[in-house]
């Protein structure tokens, strides 16, 4: 028996976002900026005896550590993109990193809220001029980092067509706006730091002008609540991807049914899930009174650019559909 050449039918499961490398470089740059600012503040605070500088420096270290999760997730996903032990590639690793970062963000919100409530019950003296200067410098660094981490939402698909009984297909290269939860996690950490700086500046100006020492902890509570809400949104969205839930605003199942179902073809079972930023997979079981080759059904789905990996199986039925 002669060997069957399957080389034309094999493919890689590369479901990373098209901006994966760019996003990874930007996160490492932001970590470098944050860590540098952290070292400068802690060193200056120690030399000049400023607890405000020391405290803000250690606060920035928590965000640098959290963003390290994002960077390592990008790195690991890229290095193992061709590892066949990952059945559907490493595209969802960013969502795992985003979920972990969201938990850290929630803990930071909890700590800020607790510290703020403690200071509200037991006010402390504040060196307004020094604290305002630290907050302004921190805000400038965070705004720069936020600009670096902006998401341009451009992700494409890579794939190959295949024609066999259980037909697999990768969509042709296309661009699709997609949410990268890993990058979003890093962006929210920077945004959270920027928010605390803005609220701190407002509270400190009010405290300096009117003697309202309570304004600082009150703003801290407000910031903690906002950050907690951001964290919950990221936990919800990244968790949904990890659990293979189709987002509520996704219309892929309806699009697939519209493209495939006819008077003689019906979908008996359909599974759709996200395998990476802008990449979705589908397993479709069809029943038909006049079945065709799976490649025929695959061609009907070619216009649905969000689909990167398709498996189609067809079964003949004698009854009228």
GROMACS .gro file of C-alpha atoms in nm:
model
  321
    1UNK     CA    1   0.000   0.000   0.000
    2UNK     CA    2   0.140   0.342  -0.097
    3UNK     CA    3   0.173   0.609   0.166
    4UNK     CA    4  -0.073   0.897   0.169
    5UNK     CA    5   0.083   1.242   0.157
    6UNK     CA    6  -0.097   1.458   0.418
    7UNK     CA    7   0.147   1.750   0.412
    8UNK     CA    8  -0.096   1.965   0.212
    9UNK     CA    9  -0.367   1.905   0.473
   10UNK     CA   10  -0.171   1.980   0.791
   11UNK     CA   11  -0.153   2.324   0.946
   12UNK     CA   12  -0.037   2.520   1.247
   13UNK     CA   13  -0.278   2.649   1.508
   14UNK     CA   14  -0.140   3.001   1.527
   15UNK     CA   15  -0.422   3.203   1.680
   16UNK     CA   16  -0.215   3.488   1.823
   17UNK     CA   17  -0.329   3.842   1.747
   18UNK     CA   18  -0.153   4.006   1.455
   19UNK     CA   19  -0.020   4.275   1.695
   20UNK     CA   20   0.113   4.020   1.943
   21UNK     CA   21   0.482   4.113   1.909
   22UNK     CA   22   0.409   4.486   1.905
   23UNK     CA   23   0.198   4.461   2.220
   24UNK     CA   24   0.462   4.249   2.391
   25UNK     CA   25   0.734   4.507   2.318
   26UNK     CA   26   0.515   4.791   2.447
   27UNK     CA   27   0.439   4.612   2.773
   28UNK     CA   28   0.810   4.547   2.836
   29UNK     CA   29   0.880   4.917   2.768
   30UNK     CA   30   0.609   5.022   3.014
   31UNK     CA   31   0.751   4.785   3.277
   32UNK     CA   32   1.095   4.942   3.226
   33UNK     CA   33   0.952   5.295   3.265
   34UNK     CA   34   0.752   5.200   3.574
   35UNK     CA   35   1.041   5.014   3.736
   36UNK     CA   36   1.279   5.305   3.667
   37UNK     CA   37   1.038   5.552   3.824
   38UNK     CA   38   0.993   5.317   4.118
   39UNK     CA   39   1.368   5.299   4.183
   40UNK     CA   40   1.406   5.677   4.150
   41UNK     CA   41   1.121   5.747   4.396
   42UNK     CA   42   1.233   5.493   4.655
   43UNK     CA   43   1.595   5.609   4.634
   44UNK     CA   44   1.508   5.981   4.649
   45UNK     CA   45   1.259   5.923   4.929
   46UNK     CA   46   1.518   5.734   5.133
   47UNK     CA   47   1.787   5.998   5.078
   48UNK     CA   48   1.562   6.296   5.148
   49UNK     CA   49   1.350   6.130   5.417
   50UNK     CA   50   1.025   6.153   5.219
   51UNK     CA   51   0.775   5.882   5.311
   52UNK     CA   52   0.542   6.006   5.035
   53UNK     CA   53   0.805   5.928   4.771
   54UNK     CA   54   0.888   5.590   4.926
   55UNK     CA   55   0.521   5.493   4.951
   56UNK     CA   56   0.445   5.591   4.590
   57UNK     CA   57   0.753   5.402   4.473
   58UNK     CA   58   0.638   5.079   4.637
   59UNK     CA   59   0.288   5.141   4.504
   60UNK     CA   60   0.428   5.153   4.150
   61UNK     CA   61   0.613   4.828   4.214
   62UNK     CA   62   0.281   4.645   4.256
   63UNK     CA   63   0.168   4.760   3.910
   64UNK     CA   64   0.506   4.671   3.757
   65UNK     CA   65   0.473   4.323   3.905
   66UNK     CA   66   0.118   4.287   3.773
   67UNK     CA   67   0.223   4.396   3.424
   68UNK     CA   68   0.499   4.137   3.437
   69UNK     CA   69   0.220   3.877   3.424
   70UNK     CA   70   0.105   4.034   3.096
   71UNK     CA   71   0.454   4.039   2.947
   72UNK     CA   72   0.532   3.678   3.043
   73UNK     CA   73   0.198   3.562   2.901
   74UNK     CA   74   0.287   3.725   2.567
   75UNK     CA   75   0.635   3.571   2.577
   76UNK     CA   76   0.519   3.219   2.663
   77UNK     CA   77   0.238   3.224   2.404
   78UNK     CA   78   0.478   3.334   2.129
   79UNK     CA   79   0.749   3.082   2.214
   80UNK     CA   80   0.505   2.791   2.230
   81UNK     CA   81   0.284   2.888   1.937
   82UNK     CA   82   0.395   2.577   1.743
   83UNK     CA   83   0.384   2.339   2.040
   84UNK     CA   84   0.139   2.067   1.935
   85UNK     CA   85   0.063   1.985   2.298
   86UNK     CA   86  -0.163   2.292   2.289
   87UNK     CA   87  -0.452   2.152   2.084
   88UNK     CA   88  -0.584   2.489   1.973
   89UNK     CA   89  -0.263   2.688   2.006
   90UNK     CA   90  -0.168   2.943   2.271
   91UNK     CA   91  -0.400   3.224   2.164
   92UNK     CA   92  -0.604   3.206   2.486
   93UNK     CA   93  -0.299   3.242   2.710
   94UNK     CA   94  -0.346   3.618   2.693
   95UNK     CA   95  -0.692   3.577   2.845
   96UNK     CA   96  -0.541   3.365   3.122
   97UNK     CA   97  -0.287   3.643   3.186
   98UNK     CA   98  -0.566   3.901   3.177
   99UNK     CA   99  -0.769   3.700   3.429
  100UNK     CA  100  -0.471   3.672   3.667
  101UNK     CA  101  -0.397   4.046   3.632
  102UNK     CA  102  -0.762   4.125   3.703
  103UNK     CA  103  -0.738   3.937   4.033
  104UNK     CA  104  -0.429   4.142   4.125
  105UNK     CA  105  -0.614   4.461   4.026
  106UNK     CA  106  -0.903   4.361   4.253
  107UNK     CA  107  -0.661   4.307   4.543
  108UNK     CA  108  -0.506   4.649   4.481
  109UNK     CA  109  -0.854   4.806   4.489
  110UNK     CA  110  -0.923   4.625   4.817
  111UNK     CA  111  -0.597   4.749   4.971
  112UNK     CA  112  -0.657   5.108   4.857
  113UNK     CA  113  -1.012   5.097   4.995
  114UNK     CA  114  -0.900   4.954   5.330
  115UNK     CA  115  -0.617   5.205   5.369
  116UNK     CA  116  -0.852   5.490   5.277
  117UNK     CA  117  -1.116   5.384   5.533
  118UNK     CA  118  -0.843   5.349   5.797
  119UNK     CA  119  -0.718   5.702   5.728
  120UNK     CA  120  -1.074   5.835   5.727
  121UNK     CA  121  -1.118   5.699   6.079
  122UNK     CA  122  -0.770   5.809   6.190
  123UNK     CA  123  -0.658   6.119   5.992
  124UNK     CA  124  -0.284   6.179   5.954
  125UNK     CA  125  -0.086   6.491   5.875
  126UNK     CA  126  -0.005   6.536   5.507
  127UNK     CA  127   0.290   6.721   5.351
  128UNK     CA  128   0.075   6.872   5.077
  129UNK     CA  129   0.342   7.029   4.855
  130UNK     CA  130   0.558   6.719   4.846
  131UNK     CA  131   0.264   6.483   4.799
  132UNK     CA  132   0.123   6.693   4.513
  133UNK     CA  133   0.460   6.692   4.336
  134UNK     CA  134   0.483   6.313   4.365
  135UNK     CA  135   0.127   6.270   4.233
  136UNK     CA  136   0.191   6.498   3.933
  137UNK     CA  137   0.511   6.313   3.837
  138UNK     CA  138   0.335   5.979   3.877
  139UNK     CA  139   0.044   6.098   3.663
  140UNK     CA  140   0.280   6.208   3.384
  141UNK     CA  141   0.452   5.868   3.377
  142UNK     CA  142   0.119   5.684   3.379
  143UNK     CA  143  -0.024   5.893   3.095
  144UNK     CA  144   0.284   5.812   2.886
  145UNK     CA  145   0.244   5.442   2.966
  146UNK     CA  146  -0.129   5.454   2.882
  147UNK     CA  147  -0.045   5.606   2.544
  148UNK     CA  148   0.205   5.326   2.478
  149UNK     CA  149  -0.050   5.061   2.570
  150UNK     CA  150  -0.333   5.195   2.354
  151UNK     CA  151  -0.500   4.917   2.157
  152UNK     CA  152  -0.534   4.981   1.783
  153UNK     CA  153  -0.766   4.677   1.750
  154UNK     CA  154  -0.610   4.523   1.440
  155UNK     CA  155  -0.588   4.145   1.440
  156UNK     CA  156  -0.586   3.908   1.147
  157UNK     CA  157  -0.630   3.539   1.076
  158UNK     CA  158  -0.389   3.286   0.933
  159UNK     CA  159  -0.497   2.960   0.779
  160UNK     CA  160  -0.521   2.694   0.514
  161UNK     CA  161  -0.808   2.514   0.345
  162UNK     CA  162  -0.857   2.140   0.378
  163UNK     CA  163  -1.092   1.895   0.211
  164UNK     CA  164  -1.168   1.568   0.384
  165UNK     CA  165  -1.448   1.384   0.566
  166UNK     CA  166  -1.419   1.587   0.884
  167UNK     CA  167  -1.319   1.906   0.710
  168UNK     CA  168  -1.096   2.159   0.888
  169UNK     CA  169  -1.049   2.510   0.761
  170UNK     CA  170  -0.853   2.819   0.852
  171UNK     CA  171  -0.994   3.143   0.715
  172UNK     CA  172  -0.793   3.347   0.469
  173UNK     CA  173  -0.596   3.642   0.602
  174UNK     CA  174  -0.834   3.914   0.710
  175UNK     CA  175  -0.840   4.193   0.961
  176UNK     CA  176  -1.089   4.189   1.244
  177UNK     CA  177  -1.124   4.430   1.536
  178UNK     CA  178  -1.065   4.215   1.844
  179UNK     CA  179  -1.020   4.269   2.214
  180UNK     CA  180  -0.687   4.159   2.358
  181UNK     CA  181  -0.765   4.098   2.726
  182UNK     CA  182  -0.395   4.064   2.808
  183UNK     CA  183  -0.314   4.412   2.677
  184UNK     CA  184  -0.635   4.542   2.832
  185UNK     CA  185  -0.515   4.415   3.173
  186UNK     CA  186  -0.188   4.609   3.148
  187UNK     CA  187  -0.375   4.917   3.027
  188UNK     CA  188  -0.617   4.901   3.321
  189UNK     CA  189  -0.328   4.876   3.570
  190UNK     CA  190  -0.176   5.193   3.423
  191UNK     CA  191  -0.517   5.360   3.408
  192UNK     CA  192  -0.583   5.268   3.772
  193UNK     CA  193  -0.255   5.429   3.874
  194UNK     CA  194  -0.339   5.739   3.670
  195UNK     CA  195  -0.684   5.758   3.829
  196UNK     CA  196  -0.542   5.739   4.181
  197UNK     CA  197  -0.295   6.016   4.091
  198UNK     CA  198  -0.572   6.243   3.955
  199UNK     CA  199  -0.796   6.184   4.256
  200UNK     CA  200  -0.500   6.237   4.488
  201UNK     CA  201  -0.414   6.570   4.321
  202UNK     CA  202  -0.775   6.692   4.354
  203UNK     CA  203  -0.795   6.581   4.718
  204UNK     CA  204  -0.455   6.728   4.808
  205UNK     CA  205  -0.538   7.063   4.648
  206UNK     CA  206  -0.864   7.069   4.845
  207UNK     CA  207  -0.682   6.973   5.162
  208UNK     CA  208  -0.415   7.240   5.114
  209UNK     CA  209  -0.667   7.513   5.032
  210UNK     CA  210  -0.947   7.435   5.280
  211UNK     CA  211  -0.785   7.204   5.533
  212UNK     CA  212  -1.006   6.910   5.432
  213UNK     CA  213  -0.794   6.618   5.548
  214UNK     CA  214  -1.090   6.387   5.490
  215UNK     CA  215  -1.087   6.459   5.114
  216UNK     CA  216  -0.781   6.240   5.054
  217UNK     CA  217  -0.923   5.915   5.202
  218UNK     CA  218  -1.267   5.983   5.050
  219UNK     CA  219  -1.110   6.010   4.704
  220UNK     CA  220  -0.921   5.688   4.783
  221UNK     CA  221  -1.250   5.507   4.844
  222UNK     CA  222  -1.393   5.645   4.518
  223UNK     CA  223  -1.084   5.529   4.329
  224UNK     CA  224  -1.101   5.184   4.487
  225UNK     CA  225  -1.464   5.141   4.378
  226UNK     CA  226  -1.386   5.247   4.019
  227UNK     CA  227  -1.084   5.014   4.000
  228UNK     CA  228  -1.290   4.728   4.144
  229UNK     CA  229  -1.549   4.781   3.872
  230UNK     CA  230  -1.278   4.772   3.601
  231UNK     CA  231  -1.140   4.456   3.758
  232UNK     CA  232  -1.479   4.285   3.757
  233UNK     CA  233  -1.530   4.371   3.389
  234UNK     CA  234  -1.193   4.216   3.301
  235UNK     CA  235  -1.259   3.907   3.516
  236UNK     CA  236  -1.599   3.863   3.347
  237UNK     CA  237  -1.470   3.900   2.990
  238UNK     CA  238  -1.148   3.700   3.022
  239UNK     CA  239  -1.323   3.432   3.228
  240UNK     CA  240  -1.588   3.395   2.959
  241UNK     CA  241  -1.319   3.329   2.697
  242UNK     CA  242  -1.144   3.076   2.921
  243UNK     CA  243  -1.475   2.892   2.969
  244UNK     CA  244  -1.542   2.894   2.591
  245UNK     CA  245  -1.850   3.111   2.622
  246UNK     CA  246  -1.956   3.297   2.309
  247UNK     CA  247  -1.974   3.670   2.398
  248UNK     CA  248  -2.329   3.804   2.420
  249UNK     CA  249  -2.268   4.051   2.138
  250UNK     CA  250  -2.130   3.781   1.907
  251UNK     CA  251  -2.355   3.684   1.615
  252UNK     CA  252  -2.139   3.396   1.489
  253UNK     CA  253  -2.384   3.111   1.563
  254UNK     CA  254  -2.661   3.296   1.379
  255UNK     CA  255  -2.428   3.375   1.087
  256UNK     CA  256  -2.322   3.012   1.061
  257UNK     CA  257  -2.682   2.889   1.063
  258UNK     CA  258  -2.781   3.144   0.802
  259UNK     CA  259  -2.493   3.039   0.577
  260UNK     CA  260  -2.547   2.663   0.605
  261UNK     CA  261  -2.910   2.580   0.670
  262UNK     CA  262  -3.140   2.519   0.371
  263UNK     CA  263  -3.449   2.310   0.301
  264UNK     CA  264  -3.231   1.998   0.283
  265UNK     CA  265  -2.950   2.092   0.525
  266UNK     CA  266  -2.991   2.136   0.898
  267UNK     CA  267  -2.741   2.193   1.179
  268UNK     CA  268  -2.782   1.922   1.444
  269UNK     CA  269  -2.499   2.037   1.673
  270UNK     CA  270  -2.296   2.357   1.680
  271UNK     CA  271  -2.007   2.468   1.902
  272UNK     CA  272  -1.839   2.807   1.861
  273UNK     CA  273  -1.565   2.946   2.086
  274UNK     CA  274  -1.278   3.193   2.086
  275UNK     CA  275  -0.925   3.054   2.047
  276UNK     CA  276  -0.736   3.385   2.038
  277UNK     CA  277  -0.785   3.759   1.985
  278UNK     CA  278  -1.005   3.784   1.675
  279UNK     CA  279  -0.994   3.407   1.618
  280UNK     CA  280  -1.287   3.168   1.662
  281UNK     CA  281  -1.324   2.795   1.609
  282UNK     CA  282  -1.641   2.606   1.518
  283UNK     CA  283  -1.739   2.239   1.523
  284UNK     CA  284  -2.048   2.183   1.310
  285UNK     CA  285  -2.254   1.864   1.275
  286UNK     CA  286  -2.492   1.869   0.978
  287UNK     CA  287  -2.772   1.635   0.873
  288UNK     CA  288  -2.888   1.641   0.513
  289UNK     CA  289  -3.115   1.448   0.280
  290UNK     CA  290  -2.871   1.528  -0.001
  291UNK     CA  291  -2.531   1.560   0.169
  292UNK     CA  292  -2.237   1.717  -0.010
  293UNK     CA  293  -1.864   1.715   0.058
  294UNK     CA  294  -1.765   1.903   0.375
  295UNK     CA  295  -1.559   2.137   0.158
  296UNK     CA  296  -1.882   2.261   0.002
  297UNK     CA  297  -2.016   2.370   0.340
  298UNK     CA  298  -1.679   2.520   0.424
  299UNK     CA  299  -1.698   2.741   0.117
  300UNK     CA  300  -2.033   2.875   0.236
  301UNK     CA  301  -1.863   2.988   0.557
  302UNK     CA  302  -1.569   3.158   0.381
  303UNK     CA  303  -1.731   3.501   0.408
  304UNK     CA  304  -1.744   3.479   0.791
  305UNK     CA  305  -1.401   3.626   0.858
  306UNK     CA  306  -1.413   3.567   1.235
  307UNK     CA  307  -1.383   3.192   1.186
  308UNK     CA  308  -1.022   3.072   1.189
  309UNK     CA  309  -1.072   2.700   1.245
  310UNK     CA  310  -1.371   2.500   1.117
  311UNK     CA  311  -1.459   2.133   1.153
  312UNK     CA  312  -1.759   2.005   0.956
  313UNK     CA  313  -1.913   1.659   0.963
  314UNK     CA  314  -2.216   1.557   0.755
  315UNK     CA  315  -2.464   1.273   0.804
  316UNK     CA  316  -2.729   1.157   0.557
  317UNK     CA  317  -3.090   1.134   0.676
  318UNK     CA  318  -3.377   0.987   0.478
  319UNK     CA  319  -3.658   1.184   0.638
  320UNK     CA  320  -3.774   1.511   0.484
  321UNK     CA  321  -3.616   1.807   0.660
   0.00000   0.00000   0.00000
